Amino acid sequence: MCNKDIITLAIVDDHPMILEGLKSLFQGYSKYQIFLFTRGEAILDFINENRVDVVLLDIILNDGNGLDFCKSIKQKSKDTVVLGISNQEERSIIFRFLENGGNGYILKNADSKEIVDCVERAIVGELALSKKVQEIMLTQLSHSLELPRLTKREKQVLQAVSNGHTSAEIADMLFISVITVETHRRNLLQKFKAKNMFELVKIATENKLI
């Protein structure tokens, strides 16, 4: 792949500012041909008809979970390099992304040079982790439960779940789609290593997170 003159780069994120920022960053390098997508299903459809060398993939998308989309992309095109780019810092999520075939993981607070460097490393076959992700991965898990960091939205969803609201009700309350709520619920289960929502709420309550 590294011998090609042009590298096809697909960026998948449902935040226009993130898309435009990453597009502007990589437009500074003439070898990248850039395509932007706001939905995971759209990149899957695109890959059916086009060669894609690199995908920068957000983890939480309006139409589903980036962890699952990573796996689907790899099933369709095993040679496509897939890098997670996200605010999600949990080791369990990073591990699962890599287990699903991801070639690396970048936190969105990484600087421009680090993002480009990670893409360049992944293209030549290296596992590309941003510096902060490397630190997270090297952190030894304690024997006690490692309480996850939650985003503001995840806290809102967790609180709503603990109050007995359904996904549809939570979607209406937070002005987001039911699919997005379900994605947050799956990520919360993954973060807390809980088997179901009852166990999740129990763990969160015991640790005074709600």
JSON list of C-alpha atoms in Angstrom, two decimals:
[
{"chain": "A", "resi": 1, "resn": "MET", "atom": "CA", "xyz": [0.00, 0.00, 0.00]},
{"chain": "A", "resi": 2, "resn": "CYS", "atom": "CA", "xyz": [2.79, 2.42, 0.82]},
{"chain": "A", "resi": 3, "resn": "ASN", "atom": "CA", "xyz": [4.06, 2.25, -2.77]},
{"chain": "A", "resi": 4, "resn": "LYS", "atom": "CA", "xyz": [0.91, 3.76, -4.21]},
{"chain": "A", "resi": 5, "resn": "ASP", "atom": "CA", "xyz": [1.11, 7.38, -5.31]},
{"chain": "A", "resi": 6, "resn": "ILE", "atom": "CA", "xyz": [-2.37, 8.15, -4.01]},
{"chain": "A", "resi": 7, "resn": "ILE", "atom": "CA", "xyz": [-3.78, 6.89, -0.72]},
{"chain": "A", "resi": 8, "resn": "THR", "atom": "CA", "xyz": [-7.56, 6.79, -0.45]},
{"chain": "A", "resi": 9, "resn": "LEU", "atom": "CA", "xyz": [-8.51, 8.03, 3.01]},
{"chain": "A", "resi": 10, "resn": "ALA", "atom": "CA", "xyz": [-12.08, 7.79, 4.31]},
{"chain": "A", "resi": 11, "resn": "ILE", "atom": "CA", "xyz": [-13.01, 9.75, 7.45]},
{"chain": "A", "resi": 12, "resn": "VAL", "atom": "CA", "xyz": [-16.15, 8.65, 9.29]},
{"chain": "A", "resi": 13, "resn": "ASP", "atom": "CA", "xyz": [-17.55, 10.93, 12.02]},
{"chain": "A", "resi": 14, "resn": "ASP", "atom": "CA", "xyz": [-21.00, 12.38, 12.66]},
{"chain": "A", "resi": 15, "resn": "HIS", "atom": "CA", "xyz": [-19.60, 15.75, 13.81]},
{"chain": "A", "resi": 16, "resn": "PRO", "atom": "CA", "xyz": [-19.11, 18.13, 10.84]},
{"chain": "A", "resi": 17, "resn": "MET", "atom": "CA", "xyz": [-16.41, 20.14, 12.65]},
{"chain": "A", "resi": 18, "resn": "ILE", "atom": "CA", "xyz": [-14.33, 17.00, 13.24]},
{"chain": "A", "resi": 19, "resn": "LEU", "atom": "CA", "xyz": [-14.75, 15.95, 9.62]},
{"chain": "A", "resi": 20, "resn": "GLU", "atom": "CA", "xyz": [-13.72, 19.35, 8.30]},
{"chain": "A", "resi": 21, "resn": "GLY", "atom": "CA", "xyz": [-10.79, 19.59, 10.70]},
{"chain": "A", "resi": 22, "resn": "LEU", "atom": "CA", "xyz": [-9.39, 16.20, 9.69]},
{"chain": "A", "resi": 23, "resn": "LYS", "atom": "CA", "xyz": [-10.07, 16.92, 6.02]},
{"chain": "A", "resi": 24, "resn": "SER", "atom": "CA", "xyz": [-8.13, 20.20, 6.30]},
{"chain": "A", "resi": 25, "resn": "LEU", "atom": "CA", "xyz": [-5.27, 18.41, 8.06]},
{"chain": "A", "resi": 26, "resn": "PHE", "atom": "CA", "xyz": [-4.81, 15.73, 5.41]},
{"chain": "A", "resi": 27, "resn": "GLN", "atom": "CA", "xyz": [-5.40, 18.09, 2.48]},
{"chain": "A", "resi": 28, "resn": "GLY", "atom": "CA", "xyz": [-1.96, 19.44, 3.34]},
{"chain": "A", "resi": 29, "resn": "TYR", "atom": "CA", "xyz": [-0.52, 16.19, 1.97]},
{"chain": "A", "resi": 30, "resn": "SER", "atom": "CA", "xyz": [-1.00, 15.73, -1.77]},
{"chain": "A", "resi": 31, "resn": "LYS", "atom": "CA", "xyz": [-0.88, 11.93, -1.61]},
{"chain": "A", "resi": 32, "resn": "TYR", "atom": "CA", "xyz": [-4.23, 11.64, 0.17]},
{"chain": "A", "resi": 33, "resn": "GLN", "atom": "CA", "xyz": [-7.52, 11.44, -1.67]},
{"chain": "A", "resi": 34, "resn": "ILE", "atom": "CA", "xyz": [-10.12, 12.20, 1.00]},
{"chain": "A", "resi": 35, "resn": "PHE", "atom": "CA", "xyz": [-13.73, 11.07, 1.34]},
{"chain": "A", "resi": 36, "resn": "LEU", "atom": "CA", "xyz": [-16.01, 12.12, 4.20]},
{"chain": "A", "resi": 37, "resn": "PHE", "atom": "CA", "xyz": [-18.86, 10.12, 5.74]},
{"chain": "A", "resi": 38, "resn": "THR", "atom": "CA", "xyz": [-21.22, 10.82, 8.63]},
{"chain": "A", "resi": 39, "resn": "ARG", "atom": "CA", "xyz": [-22.64, 7.28, 8.81]},
{"chain": "A", "resi": 40, "resn": "GLY", "atom": "CA", "xyz": [-21.03, 3.88, 9.26]},
{"chain": "A", "resi": 41, "resn": "GLU", "atom": "CA", "xyz": [-23.38, 2.26, 6.75]},
{"chain": "A", "resi": 42, "resn": "ALA", "atom": "CA", "xyz": [-22.27, 4.79, 4.13]},
{"chain": "A", "resi": 43, "resn": "ILE", "atom": "CA", "xyz": [-18.61, 3.76, 4.35]},
{"chain": "A", "resi": 44, "resn": "LEU", "atom": "CA", "xyz": [-19.63, 0.08, 4.08]},
{"chain": "A", "resi": 45, "resn": "ASP", "atom": "CA", "xyz": [-21.57, 0.85, 0.91]},
{"chain": "A", "resi": 46, "resn": "PHE", "atom": "CA", "xyz": [-18.65, 2.87, -0.46]},
{"chain": "A", "resi": 47, "resn": "ILE", "atom": "CA", "xyz": [-16.17, 0.04, 0.20]},
{"chain": "A", "resi": 48, "resn": "ASN", "atom": "CA", "xyz": [-18.40, -2.32, -1.79]},
{"chain": "A", "resi": 49, "resn": "GLU", "atom": "CA", "xyz": [-17.70, -0.29, -4.92]},
{"chain": "A", "resi": 50, "resn": "ASN", "atom": "CA", "xyz": [-14.36, 1.43, -4.27]},
{"chain": "A", "resi": 51, "resn": "ARG", "atom": "CA", "xyz": [-10.86, 0.73, -3.01]},
{"chain": "A", "resi": 52, "resn": "VAL", "atom": "CA", "xyz": [-10.22, 2.38, 0.36]},
{"chain": "A", "resi": 53, "resn": "ASP", "atom": "CA", "xyz": [-6.71, 2.28, 1.79]},
{"chain": "A", "resi": 54, "resn": "VAL", "atom": "CA", "xyz": [-7.31, 3.90, 5.19]},
{"chain": "A", "resi": 55, "resn": "VAL", "atom": "CA", "xyz": [-10.41, 4.55, 7.30]},
{"chain": "A", "resi": 56, "resn": "LEU", "atom": "CA", "xyz": [-10.41, 6.93, 10.27]},
{"chain": "A", "resi": 57, "resn": "LEU", "atom": "CA", "xyz": [-13.44, 5.73, 12.21]},
{"chain": "A", "resi": 58, "resn": "ASP", "atom": "CA", "xyz": [-15.24, 7.32, 15.15]},
{"chain": "A", "resi": 59, "resn": "ILE", "atom": "CA", "xyz": [-16.47, 4.90, 17.81]},
{"chain": "A", "resi": 60, "resn": "ILE", "atom": "CA", "xyz": [-19.91, 6.39, 18.50]},
{"chain": "A", "resi": 61, "resn": "LEU", "atom": "CA", "xyz": [-21.93, 7.13, 15.37]},
{"chain": "A", "resi": 62, "resn": "ASN", "atom": "CA", "xyz": [-25.57, 8.04, 14.92]},
{"chain": "A", "resi": 63, "resn": "ASP", "atom": "CA", "xyz": [-26.30, 4.83, 13.03]},
{"chain": "A", "resi": 64, "resn": "GLY", "atom": "CA", "xyz": [-24.33, 2.38, 15.16]},
{"chain": "A", "resi": 65, "resn": "ASN", "atom": "CA", "xyz": [-21.14, 1.36, 16.91]},
{"chain": "A", "resi": 66, "resn": "GLY", "atom": "CA", "xyz": [-17.71, 1.97, 15.41]},
{"chain": "A", "resi": 67, "resn": "LEU", "atom": "CA", "xyz": [-16.48, -1.25, 16.99]},
{"chain": "A", "resi": 68, "resn": "ASP", "atom": "CA", "xyz": [-18.96, -3.22, 14.91]},
{"chain": "A", "resi": 69, "resn": "PHE", "atom": "CA", "xyz": [-18.31, -1.14, 11.79]},
{"chain": "A", "resi": 70, "resn": "CYS", "atom": "CA", "xyz": [-14.59, -1.85, 12.12]},
{"chain": "A", "resi": 71, "resn": "LYS", "atom": "CA", "xyz": [-15.28, -5.58, 12.05]},
{"chain": "A", "resi": 72, "resn": "SER", "atom": "CA", "xyz": [-17.59, -5.20, 9.05]},
{"chain": "A", "resi": 73, "resn": "ILE", "atom": "CA", "xyz": [-15.06, -3.12, 7.12]},
{"chain": "A", "resi": 74, "resn": "LYS", "atom": "CA", "xyz": [-12.37, -5.74, 7.70]},
{"chain": "A", "resi": 75, "resn": "GLN", "atom": "CA", "xyz": [-14.72, -8.51, 6.57]},
{"chain": "A", "resi": 76, "resn": "LYS", "atom": "CA", "xyz": [-15.39, -6.63, 3.32]},
{"chain": "A", "resi": 77, "resn": "SER", "atom": "CA", "xyz": [-11.82, -5.45, 2.71]},
{"chain": "A", "resi": 78, "resn": "LYS", "atom": "CA", "xyz": [-9.15, -7.12, 4.84]},
{"chain": "A", "resi": 79, "resn": "ASP", "atom": "CA", "xyz": [-6.35, -4.93, 3.41]},
{"chain": "A", "resi": 80, "resn": "THR", "atom": "CA", "xyz": [-8.05, -1.66, 4.39]},
{"chain": "A", "resi": 81, "resn": "VAL", "atom": "CA", "xyz": [-6.29, -0.03, 7.35]},
{"chain": "A", "resi": 82, "resn": "VAL", "atom": "CA", "xyz": [-8.85, 0.94, 10.01]},
{"chain": "A", "resi": 83, "resn": "LEU", "atom": "CA", "xyz": [-7.91, 3.40, 12.77]},
{"chain": "A", "resi": 84, "resn": "GLY", "atom": "CA", "xyz": [-10.23, 4.36, 15.58]},
{"chain": "A", "resi": 85, "resn": "ILE", "atom": "CA", "xyz": [-10.33, 8.08, 16.32]},
{"chain": "A", "resi": 86, "resn": "SER", "atom": "CA", "xyz": [-12.38, 8.85, 19.39]},
{"chain": "A", "resi": 87, "resn": "ASN", "atom": "CA", "xyz": [-12.80, 10.49, 22.78]},
{"chain": "A", "resi": 88, "resn": "GLN", "atom": "CA", "xyz": [-13.42, 7.02, 24.29]},
{"chain": "A", "resi": 89, "resn": "GLU", "atom": "CA", "xyz": [-10.44, 6.29, 26.57]},
{"chain": "A", "resi": 90, "resn": "GLU", "atom": "CA", "xyz": [-11.47, 2.99, 28.15]},
{"chain": "A", "resi": 91, "resn": "ARG", "atom": "CA", "xyz": [-8.99, 0.12, 27.81]},
{"chain": "A", "resi": 92, "resn": "SER", "atom": "CA", "xyz": [-11.82, -2.35, 27.22]},
{"chain": "A", "resi": 93, "resn": "ILE", "atom": "CA", "xyz": [-13.12, -0.37, 24.23]},
{"chain": "A", "resi": 94, "resn": "ILE", "atom": "CA", "xyz": [-9.63, 0.06, 22.76]},
{"chain": "A", "resi": 95, "resn": "PHE", "atom": "CA", "xyz": [-8.94, -3.67, 23.19]},
{"chain": "A", "resi": 96, "resn": "ARG", "atom": "CA", "xyz": [-12.23, -4.60, 21.56]},
{"chain": "A", "resi": 97, "resn": "PHE", "atom": "CA", "xyz": [-11.58, -2.29, 18.61]},
{"chain": "A", "resi": 98, "resn": "LEU", "atom": "CA", "xyz": [-8.20, -3.93, 18.04]},
{"chain": "A", "resi": 99, "resn": "GLU", "atom": "CA", "xyz": [-9.71, -7.40, 18.49]},
{"chain": "A", "resi": 100, "resn": "ASN", "atom": "CA", "xyz": [-12.21, -6.51, 15.75]},
{"chain": "A", "resi": 101, "resn": "GLY", "atom": "CA", "xyz": [-9.35, -5.94, 13.34]},
{"chain": "A", "resi": 102, "resn": "GLY", "atom": "CA", "xyz": [-8.44, -2.32, 14.04]},
{"chain": "A", "resi": 103, "resn": "ASN", "atom": "CA", "xyz": [-4.90, -1.28, 13.05]},
{"chain": "A", "resi": 104, "resn": "GLY", "atom": "CA", "xyz": [-4.61, 1.44, 15.65]},
{"chain": "A", "resi": 105, "resn": "TYR", "atom": "CA", "xyz": [-6.41, 3.91, 17.89]},
{"chain": "A", "resi": 106, "resn": "ILE", "atom": "CA", "xyz": [-6.07, 7.67, 18.22]},
{"chain": "A", "resi": 107, "resn": "LEU", "atom": "CA", "xyz": [-7.62, 9.97, 20.79]},
{"chain": "A", "resi": 108, "resn": "LYS", "atom": "CA", "xyz": [-9.17, 13.11, 19.34]},
{"chain": "A", "resi": 109, "resn": "ASN", "atom": "CA", "xyz": [-7.09, 15.30, 21.66]},
{"chain": "A", "resi": 110, "resn": "ALA", "atom": "CA", "xyz": [-3.90, 14.15, 19.90]},
{"chain": "A", "resi": 111, "resn": "ASP", "atom": "CA", "xyz": [-2.14, 16.94, 18.01]},
{"chain": "A", "resi": 112, "resn": "SER", "atom": "CA", "xyz": [-2.11, 17.16, 14.23]},
{"chain": "A", "resi": 113, "resn": "LYS", "atom": "CA", "xyz": [1.39, 15.71, 13.80]},
{"chain": "A", "resi": 114, "resn": "GLU", "atom": "CA", "xyz": [0.58, 12.74, 16.00]},
{"chain": "A", "resi": 115, "resn": "ILE", "atom": "CA", "xyz": [-2.59, 11.96, 14.02]},
{"chain": "A", "resi": 116, "resn": "VAL", "atom": "CA", "xyz": [-0.72, 12.04, 10.71]},
{"chain": "A", "resi": 117, "resn": "ASP", "atom": "CA", "xyz": [2.16, 10.01, 12.16]},
{"chain": "A", "resi": 118, "resn": "CYS", "atom": "CA", "xyz": [-0.27, 7.32, 13.35]},
{"chain": "A", "resi": 119, "resn": "VAL", "atom": "CA", "xyz": [-1.82, 7.05, 9.88]},
{"chain": "A", "resi": 120, "resn": "GLU", "atom": "CA", "xyz": [1.63, 6.87, 8.29]},
{"chain": "A", "resi": 121, "resn": "ARG", "atom": "CA", "xyz": [2.72, 4.12, 10.68]},
{"chain": "A", "resi": 122, "resn": "ALA", "atom": "CA", "xyz": [-0.43, 2.11, 10.11]},
{"chain": "A", "resi": 123, "resn": "ILE", "atom": "CA", "xyz": [0.01, 2.31, 6.33]},
{"chain": "A", "resi": 124, "resn": "VAL", "atom": "CA", "xyz": [3.38, 0.55, 6.59]},
{"chain": "A", "resi": 125, "resn": "GLY", "atom": "CA", "xyz": [1.94, -2.18, 8.80]},
{"chain": "A", "resi": 126, "resn": "GLU", "atom": "CA", "xyz": [2.65, -0.95, 12.33]},
{"chain": "A", "resi": 127, "resn": "LEU", "atom": "CA", "xyz": [0.13, -0.97, 15.18]},
{"chain": "A", "resi": 128, "resn": "ALA", "atom": "CA", "xyz": [-0.51, 2.76, 15.47]},
{"chain": "A", "resi": 129, "resn": "LEU", "atom": "CA", "xyz": [-1.50, 4.02, 18.90]},
{"chain": "A", "resi": 130, "resn": "SER", "atom": "CA", "xyz": [-1.39, 7.67, 19.91]},
{"chain": "A", "resi": 131, "resn": "LYS", "atom": "CA", "xyz": [0.81, 8.44, 22.92]},
{"chain": "A", "resi": 132, "resn": "LYS", "atom": "CA", "xyz": [-2.07, 8.71, 25.39]},
{"chain": "A", "resi": 133, "resn": "VAL", "atom": "CA", "xyz": [-3.52, 5.42, 24.14]},
{"chain": "A", "resi": 134, "resn": "GLN", "atom": "CA", "xyz": [-0.15, 3.73, 24.66]},
{"chain": "A", "resi": 135, "resn": "GLU", "atom": "CA", "xyz": [-0.16, 4.98, 28.26]},
{"chain": "A", "resi": 136, "resn": "ILE", "atom": "CA", "xyz": [-3.70, 3.68, 28.80]},
{"chain": "A", "resi": 137, "resn": "MET", "atom": "CA", "xyz": [-2.81, 0.28, 27.35]},
{"chain": "A", "resi": 138, "resn": "LEU", "atom": "CA", "xyz": [0.27, -0.02, 29.55]},
{"chain": "A", "resi": 139, "resn": "THR", "atom": "CA", "xyz": [-1.60, 0.84, 32.72]},
{"chain": "A", "resi": 140, "resn": "GLN", "atom": "CA", "xyz": [-1.86, -2.25, 34.90]},
{"chain": "A", "resi": 141, "resn": "LEU", "atom": "CA", "xyz": [-5.40, -3.17, 35.88]},
{"chain": "A", "resi": 142, "resn": "SER", "atom": "CA", "xyz": [-5.89, -3.42, 39.63]},
{"chain": "A", "resi": 143, "resn": "HIS", "atom": "CA", "xyz": [-7.62, -6.44, 41.12]},
{"chain": "A", "resi": 144, "resn": "SER", "atom": "CA", "xyz": [-10.51, -4.23, 42.12]},
{"chain": "A", "resi": 145, "resn": "LEU", "atom": "CA", "xyz": [-12.97, -2.90, 39.58]},
{"chain": "A", "resi": 146, "resn": "GLU", "atom": "CA", "xyz": [-11.46, -0.18, 37.45]},
{"chain": "A", "resi": 147, "resn": "LEU", "atom": "CA", "xyz": [-14.17, 2.46, 37.46]},
{"chain": "A", "resi": 148, "resn": "PRO", "atom": "CA", "xyz": [-14.54, 3.78, 33.93]},
{"chain": "A", "resi": 149, "resn": "ARG", "atom": "CA", "xyz": [-14.55, 7.39, 32.87]},
{"chain": "A", "resi": 150, "resn": "LEU", "atom": "CA", "xyz": [-17.89, 8.35, 31.44]},
{"chain": "A", "resi": 151, "resn": "THR", "atom": "CA", "xyz": [-18.72, 11.05, 28.96]},
{"chain": "A", "resi": 152, "resn": "LYS", "atom": "CA", "xyz": [-21.42, 13.56, 29.83]},
{"chain": "A", "resi": 153, "resn": "ARG", "atom": "CA", "xyz": [-23.84, 11.81, 27.49]},
{"chain": "A", "resi": 154, "resn": "GLU", "atom": "CA", "xyz": [-23.08, 8.38, 28.95]},
{"chain": "A", "resi": 155, "resn": "LYS", "atom": "CA", "xyz": [-23.80, 9.74, 32.44]},
{"chain": "A", "resi": 156, "resn": "GLN", "atom": "CA", "xyz": [-27.14, 11.09, 31.21]},
{"chain": "A", "resi": 157, "resn": "VAL", "atom": "CA", "xyz": [-28.04, 7.74, 29.63]},
{"chain": "A", "resi": 158, "resn": "LEU", "atom": "CA", "xyz": [-26.93, 5.81, 32.73]},
{"chain": "A", "resi": 159, "resn": "GLN", "atom": "CA", "xyz": [-29.01, 8.05, 34.98]},
{"chain": "A", "resi": 160, "resn": "ALA", "atom": "CA", "xyz": [-32.05, 7.67, 32.72]},
{"chain": "A", "resi": 161, "resn": "VAL", "atom": "CA", "xyz": [-31.63, 3.87, 32.62]},
{"chain": "A", "resi": 162, "resn": "SER", "atom": "CA", "xyz": [-31.42, 3.77, 36.42]},
{"chain": "A", "resi": 163, "resn": "ASN", "atom": "CA", "xyz": [-34.69, 5.72, 36.54]},
{"chain": "A", "resi": 164, "resn": "GLY", "atom": "CA", "xyz": [-36.35, 3.01, 34.49]},
{"chain": "A", "resi": 165, "resn": "HIS", "atom": "CA", "xyz": [-36.71, 4.83, 31.18]},
{"chain": "A", "resi": 166, "resn": "THR", "atom": "CA", "xyz": [-36.75, 2.91, 27.90]},
{"chain": "A", "resi": 167, "resn": "SER", "atom": "CA", "xyz": [-34.39, 3.63, 25.01]},
{"chain": "A", "resi": 168, "resn": "ALA", "atom": "CA", "xyz": [-37.20, 5.40, 23.14]},
{"chain": "A", "resi": 169, "resn": "GLU", "atom": "CA", "xyz": [-37.95, 7.60, 26.14]},
{"chain": "A", "resi": 170, "resn": "ILE", "atom": "CA", "xyz": [-34.26, 8.40, 26.63]},
{"chain": "A", "resi": 171, "resn": "ALA", "atom": "CA", "xyz": [-33.94, 9.31, 22.95]},
{"chain": "A", "resi": 172, "resn": "ASP", "atom": "CA", "xyz": [-36.83, 11.78, 23.29]},
{"chain": "A", "resi": 173, "resn": "MET", "atom": "CA", "xyz": [-35.41, 13.23, 26.50]},
{"chain": "A", "resi": 174, "resn": "LEU", "atom": "CA", "xyz": [-31.90, 13.76, 25.10]},
{"chain": "A", "resi": 175, "resn": "PHE", "atom": "CA", "xyz": [-32.94, 14.62, 21.51]},
{"chain": "A", "resi": 176, "resn": "ILE", "atom": "CA", "xyz": [-30.89, 11.79, 20.03]},
{"chain": "A", "resi": 177, "resn": "SER", "atom": "CA", "xyz": [-31.80, 8.70, 18.01]},
{"chain": "A", "resi": 178, "resn": "VAL", "atom": "CA", "xyz": [-32.79, 5.39, 19.58]},
{"chain": "A", "resi": 179, "resn": "ILE", "atom": "CA", "xyz": [-29.82, 3.80, 17.79]},
{"chain": "A", "resi": 180, "resn": "THR", "atom": "CA", "xyz": [-27.47, 6.27, 19.50]},
{"chain": "A", "resi": 181, "resn": "VAL", "atom": "CA", "xyz": [-29.03, 5.43, 22.88]},
{"chain": "A", "resi": 182, "resn": "GLU", "atom": "CA", "xyz": [-28.53, 1.72, 22.21]},
{"chain": "A", "resi": 183, "resn": "THR", "atom": "CA", "xyz": [-24.91, 2.39, 21.26]},
{"chain": "A", "resi": 184, "resn": "HIS", "atom": "CA", "xyz": [-24.35, 4.22, 24.56]},
{"chain": "A", "resi": 185, "resn": "ARG", "atom": "CA", "xyz": [-26.02, 1.36, 26.45]},
{"chain": "A", "resi": 186, "resn": "ARG", "atom": "CA", "xyz": [-23.73, -1.22, 24.79]},
{"chain": "A", "resi": 187, "resn": "ASN", "atom": "CA", "xyz": [-20.67, 0.89, 25.53]},
{"chain": "A", "resi": 188, "resn": "LEU", "atom": "CA", "xyz": [-21.73, 1.28, 29.18]},
{"chain": "A", "resi": 189, "resn": "LEU", "atom": "CA", "xyz": [-22.09, -2.50, 29.51]},
{"chain": "A", "resi": 190, "resn": "GLN", "atom": "CA", "xyz": [-18.64, -2.91, 27.96]},
{"chain": "A", "resi": 191, "resn": "LYS", "atom": "CA", "xyz": [-17.06, -0.27, 30.19]},
{"chain": "A", "resi": 192, "resn": "PHE", "atom": "CA", "xyz": [-18.49, -1.76, 33.40]},
{"chain": "A", "resi": 193, "resn": "LYS", "atom": "CA", "xyz": [-18.01, -5.36, 32.20]},
{"chain": "A", "resi": 194, "resn": "ALA", "atom": "CA", "xyz": [-21.65, -5.90, 33.16]},
{"chain": "A", "resi": 195, "resn": "LYS", "atom": "CA", "xyz": [-23.77, -8.78, 31.81]},
{"chain": "A", "resi": 196, "resn": "ASN", "atom": "CA", "xyz": [-26.99, -6.74, 31.68]},
{"chain": "A", "resi": 197, "resn": "MET", "atom": "CA", "xyz": [-28.46, -3.36, 32.54]},
{"chain": "A", "resi": 198, "resn": "PHE", "atom": "CA", "xyz": [-29.55, -4.50, 36.01]},
{"chain": "A", "resi": 199, "resn": "GLU", "atom": "CA", "xyz": [-25.96, -5.42, 36.90]},
{"chain": "A", "resi": 200, "resn": "LEU", "atom": "CA", "xyz": [-24.74, -2.17, 35.34]},
{"chain": "A", "resi": 201, "resn": "VAL", "atom": "CA", "xyz": [-27.06, -0.04, 37.50]},
{"chain": "A", "resi": 202, "resn": "LYS", "atom": "CA", "xyz": [-26.10, -2.09, 40.58]},
{"chain": "A", "resi": 203, "resn": "ILE", "atom": "CA", "xyz": [-22.37, -1.49, 40.02]},
{"chain": "A", "resi": 204, "resn": "ALA", "atom": "CA", "xyz": [-22.89, 2.20, 39.28]},
{"chain": "A", "resi": 205, "resn": "THR", "atom": "CA", "xyz": [-25.06, 2.66, 42.39]},
{"chain": "A", "resi": 206, "resn": "GLU", "atom": "CA", "xyz": [-22.63, 0.80, 44.65]},
{"chain": "A", "resi": 207, "resn": "ASN", "atom": "CA", "xyz": [-19.80, 3.04, 43.46]},
{"chain": "A", "resi": 208, "resn": "LYS", "atom": "CA", "xyz": [-21.92, 6.20, 43.84]},
{"chain": "A", "resi": 209, "resn": "LEU", "atom": "CA", "xyz": [-21.81, 7.04, 40.13]},
{"chain": "A", "resi": 210, "resn": "ILE", "atom": "CA", "xyz": [-25.56, 7.63, 40.11]}
]
